[in-house]
CSV table of C-alpha atoms in Angstrom, one decimal:
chain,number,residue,atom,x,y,z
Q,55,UNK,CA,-8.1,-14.1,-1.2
Q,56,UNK,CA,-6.0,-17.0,-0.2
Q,57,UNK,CA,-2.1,-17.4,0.0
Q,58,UNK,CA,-1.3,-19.8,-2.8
Q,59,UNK,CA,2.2,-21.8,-3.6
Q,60,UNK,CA,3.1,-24.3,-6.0
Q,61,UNK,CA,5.9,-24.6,-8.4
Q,62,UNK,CA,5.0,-22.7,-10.7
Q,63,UNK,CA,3.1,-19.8,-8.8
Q,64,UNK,CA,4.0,-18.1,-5.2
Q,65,UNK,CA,1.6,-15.8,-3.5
Q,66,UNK,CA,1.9,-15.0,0.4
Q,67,UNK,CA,-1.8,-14.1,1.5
Q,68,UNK,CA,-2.2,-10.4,3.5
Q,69,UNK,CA,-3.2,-12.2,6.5
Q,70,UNK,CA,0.5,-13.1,7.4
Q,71,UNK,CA,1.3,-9.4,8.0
Q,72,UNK,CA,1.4,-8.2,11.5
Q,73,UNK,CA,-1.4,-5.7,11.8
Q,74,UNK,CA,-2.7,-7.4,8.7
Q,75,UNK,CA,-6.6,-7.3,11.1
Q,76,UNK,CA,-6.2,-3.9,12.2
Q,77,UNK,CA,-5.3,-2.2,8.7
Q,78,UNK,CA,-8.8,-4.0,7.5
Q,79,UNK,CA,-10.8,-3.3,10.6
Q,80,UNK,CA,-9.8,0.7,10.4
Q,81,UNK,CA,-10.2,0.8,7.0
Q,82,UNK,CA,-13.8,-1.0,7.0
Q,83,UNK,CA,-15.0,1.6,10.0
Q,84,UNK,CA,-13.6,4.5,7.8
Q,85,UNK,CA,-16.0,3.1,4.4
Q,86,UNK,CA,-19.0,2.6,6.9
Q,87,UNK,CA,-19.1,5.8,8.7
Q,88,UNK,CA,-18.4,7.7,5.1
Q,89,UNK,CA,-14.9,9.2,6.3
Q,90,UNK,CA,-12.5,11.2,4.3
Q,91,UNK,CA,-9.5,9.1,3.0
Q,92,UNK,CA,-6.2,9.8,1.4
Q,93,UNK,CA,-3.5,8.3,0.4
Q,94,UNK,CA,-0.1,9.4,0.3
Q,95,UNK,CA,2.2,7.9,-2.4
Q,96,UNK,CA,5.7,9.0,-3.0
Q,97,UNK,CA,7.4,10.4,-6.4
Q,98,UNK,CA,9.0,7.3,-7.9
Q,99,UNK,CA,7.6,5.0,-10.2
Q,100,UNK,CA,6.5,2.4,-7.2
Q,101,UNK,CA,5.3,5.4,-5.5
Q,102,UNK,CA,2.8,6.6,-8.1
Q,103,UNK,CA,1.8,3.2,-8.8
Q,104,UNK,CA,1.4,2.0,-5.5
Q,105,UNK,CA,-0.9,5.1,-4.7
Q,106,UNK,CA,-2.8,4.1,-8.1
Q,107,UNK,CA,-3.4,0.6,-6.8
Q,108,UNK,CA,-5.5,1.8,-3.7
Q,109,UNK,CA,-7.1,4.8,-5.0
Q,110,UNK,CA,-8.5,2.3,-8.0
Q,111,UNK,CA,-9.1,-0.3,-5.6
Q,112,UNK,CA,-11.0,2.6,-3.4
Q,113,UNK,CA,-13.0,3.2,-6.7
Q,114,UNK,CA,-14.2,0.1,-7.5
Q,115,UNK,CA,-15.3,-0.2,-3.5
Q,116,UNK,CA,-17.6,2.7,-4.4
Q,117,UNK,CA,-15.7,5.6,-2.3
Q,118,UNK,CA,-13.7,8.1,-4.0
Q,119,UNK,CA,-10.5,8.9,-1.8
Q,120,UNK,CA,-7.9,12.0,-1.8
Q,121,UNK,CA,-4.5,11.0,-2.9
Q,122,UNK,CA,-1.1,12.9,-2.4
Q,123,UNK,CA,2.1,12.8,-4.6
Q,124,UNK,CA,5.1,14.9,-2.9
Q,125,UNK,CA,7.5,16.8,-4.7
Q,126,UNK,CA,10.9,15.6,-4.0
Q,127,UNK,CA,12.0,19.3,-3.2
Q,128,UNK,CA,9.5,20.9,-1.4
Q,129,UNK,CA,8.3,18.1,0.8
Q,130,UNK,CA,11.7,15.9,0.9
Q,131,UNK,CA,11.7,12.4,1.3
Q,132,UNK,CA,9.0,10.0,3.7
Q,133,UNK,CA,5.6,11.2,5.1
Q,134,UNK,CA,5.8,15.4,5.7
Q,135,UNK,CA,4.1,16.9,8.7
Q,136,UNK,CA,3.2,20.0,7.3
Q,137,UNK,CA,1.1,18.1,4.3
Q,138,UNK,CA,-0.8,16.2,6.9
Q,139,UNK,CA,-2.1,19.2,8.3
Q,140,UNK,CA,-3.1,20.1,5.5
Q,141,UNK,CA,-4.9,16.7,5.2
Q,142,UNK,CA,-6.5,16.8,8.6
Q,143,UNK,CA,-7.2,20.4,7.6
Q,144,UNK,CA,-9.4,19.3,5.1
Q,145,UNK,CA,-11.3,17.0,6.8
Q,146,UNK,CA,-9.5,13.5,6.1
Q,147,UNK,CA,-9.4,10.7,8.8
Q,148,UNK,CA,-7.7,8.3,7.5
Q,149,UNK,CA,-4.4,8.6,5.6
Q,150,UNK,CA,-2.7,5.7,4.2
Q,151,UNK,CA,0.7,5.5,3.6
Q,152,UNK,CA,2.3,3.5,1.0
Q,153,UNK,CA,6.1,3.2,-0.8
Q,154,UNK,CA,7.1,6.0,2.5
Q,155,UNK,CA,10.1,5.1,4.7
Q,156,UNK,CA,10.6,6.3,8.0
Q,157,UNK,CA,13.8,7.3,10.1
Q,158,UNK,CA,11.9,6.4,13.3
Q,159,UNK,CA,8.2,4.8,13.4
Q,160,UNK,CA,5.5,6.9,13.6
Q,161,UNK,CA,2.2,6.9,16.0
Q,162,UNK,CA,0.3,5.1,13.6
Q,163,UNK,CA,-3.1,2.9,14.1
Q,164,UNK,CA,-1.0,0.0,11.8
Q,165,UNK,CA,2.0,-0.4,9.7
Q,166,UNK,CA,2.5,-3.4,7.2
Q,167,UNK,CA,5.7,-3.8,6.8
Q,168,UNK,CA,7.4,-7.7,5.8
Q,169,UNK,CA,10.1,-6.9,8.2
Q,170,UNK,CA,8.4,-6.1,10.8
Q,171,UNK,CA,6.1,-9.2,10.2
Q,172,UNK,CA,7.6,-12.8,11.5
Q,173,UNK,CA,5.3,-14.3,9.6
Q,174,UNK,CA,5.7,-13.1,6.4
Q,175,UNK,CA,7.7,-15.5,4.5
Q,176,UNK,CA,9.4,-13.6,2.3
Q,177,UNK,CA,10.3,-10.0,3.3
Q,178,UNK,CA,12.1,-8.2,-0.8
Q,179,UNK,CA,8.3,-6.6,-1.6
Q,180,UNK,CA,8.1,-3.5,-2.9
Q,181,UNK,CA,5.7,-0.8,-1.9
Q,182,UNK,CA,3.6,-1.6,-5.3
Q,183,UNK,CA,3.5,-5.1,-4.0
Q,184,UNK,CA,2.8,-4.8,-1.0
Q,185,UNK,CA,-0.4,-2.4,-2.2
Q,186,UNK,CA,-1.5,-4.8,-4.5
Q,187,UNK,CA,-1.8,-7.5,-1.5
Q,188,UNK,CA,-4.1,-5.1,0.5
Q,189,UNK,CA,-6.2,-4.3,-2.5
Q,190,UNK,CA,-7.1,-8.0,-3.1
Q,191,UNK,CA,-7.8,-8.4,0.1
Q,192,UNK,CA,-9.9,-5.3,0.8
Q,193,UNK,CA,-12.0,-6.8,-2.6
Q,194,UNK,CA,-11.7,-10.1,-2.2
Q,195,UNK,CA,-10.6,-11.1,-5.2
Q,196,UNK,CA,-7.1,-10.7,-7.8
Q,197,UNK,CA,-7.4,-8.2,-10.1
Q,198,UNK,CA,-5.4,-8.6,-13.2
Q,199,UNK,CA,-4.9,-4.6,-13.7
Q,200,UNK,CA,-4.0,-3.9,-10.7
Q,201,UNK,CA,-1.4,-6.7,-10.1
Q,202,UNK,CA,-0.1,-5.9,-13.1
Q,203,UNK,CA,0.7,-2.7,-12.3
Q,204,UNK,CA,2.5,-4.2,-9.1
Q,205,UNK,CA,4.5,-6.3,-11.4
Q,206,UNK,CA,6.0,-2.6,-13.1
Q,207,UNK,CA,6.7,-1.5,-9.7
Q,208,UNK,CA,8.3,-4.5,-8.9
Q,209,UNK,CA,10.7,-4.3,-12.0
Q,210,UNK,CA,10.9,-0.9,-11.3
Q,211,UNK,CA,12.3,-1.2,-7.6
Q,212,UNK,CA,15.0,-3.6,-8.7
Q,213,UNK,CA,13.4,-6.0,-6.3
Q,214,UNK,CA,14.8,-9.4,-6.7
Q,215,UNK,CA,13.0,-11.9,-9.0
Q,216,UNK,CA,13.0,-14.9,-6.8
Q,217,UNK,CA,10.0,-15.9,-4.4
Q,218,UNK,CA,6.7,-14.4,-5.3
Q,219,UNK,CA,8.5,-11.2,-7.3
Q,220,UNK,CA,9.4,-13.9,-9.5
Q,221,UNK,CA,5.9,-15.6,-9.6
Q,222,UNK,CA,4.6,-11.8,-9.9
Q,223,UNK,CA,6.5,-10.7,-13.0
């Protein structure tokens, strides 16, 4: 899936994210040695539809993944240790984050993140968004469902409709 702009449509491709290679890479060795994946969402609405971007995208890949939703009261706010225990516990290698923010950066194989990415032209994406631009690439195509699910989380995330938000919505 290629980066596309004009004036009527702007679309920044995957590949301009730092560790754009490396989330691909891990995620191809984890479909081709059969691993346990989950991913781990949070409890808004860019949260829940972020997590339903990759575990649909997962689907139509042909592997069916774990996925985890906190509760805002018992597990609080970003990416909770105890529930990765749990993960590991139960035999998943791979957990991918998405819509989670961090107090400091965690020991992690990748993190896509526009501003952590120099490259990345424009850095107001949502979780959703952001989701949306790793599913197309791990299928190689757009998918109409799916980005228009990043368009609600988008809307939802009062991100600012200029750019490719605008071109989204």
């Amino acid at each position: 899936v290629q980066g596309h702009t004009s004036k009527r449509l702007i679309y920044h491709d995957f590949s301009l994210f730092l560790d754009a290679d490396l989330v691909l890479d891990r995620i191809q060795e984890a479909l081709e040695n059969d691993e346990k994946i989950c991913i781990y969402g949070d409890y808004d609405c860019d949260g829940i539809l972020s997590t339903t971007i990759l575990v649909q995208t997962f689907l139509e890949l042909g592997k069916k993944v774990g996925y985890h939703i906190p509760n805002r009261f018992e597990d609080g706010y970003g990416l909770n240790k105890e529930r990765v225990r749990q993960m590991y516990e139960k035999g998943y290698t791979l957990l991918i984050t998405v819509d989670n923010g961090y107090d400091e950066l965690p020991d992690a194989c990748a993190i896509i993140h526009t501003k952590m990415s120099a490259d990345y032209p424009f850095k107001e994406i949502c979780g959703g968004f952001l989701a949306y631009k790793l599913a197309s690439s791990l299928l190689g195509k757009h998918d109409k469902y799916l980005f228009s699910l990043a368009a609600i989380t988008t809307i939802s995330d009062m991100m600012p409709l200029v750019d490719e938000n605008k071109s989204l919505v």
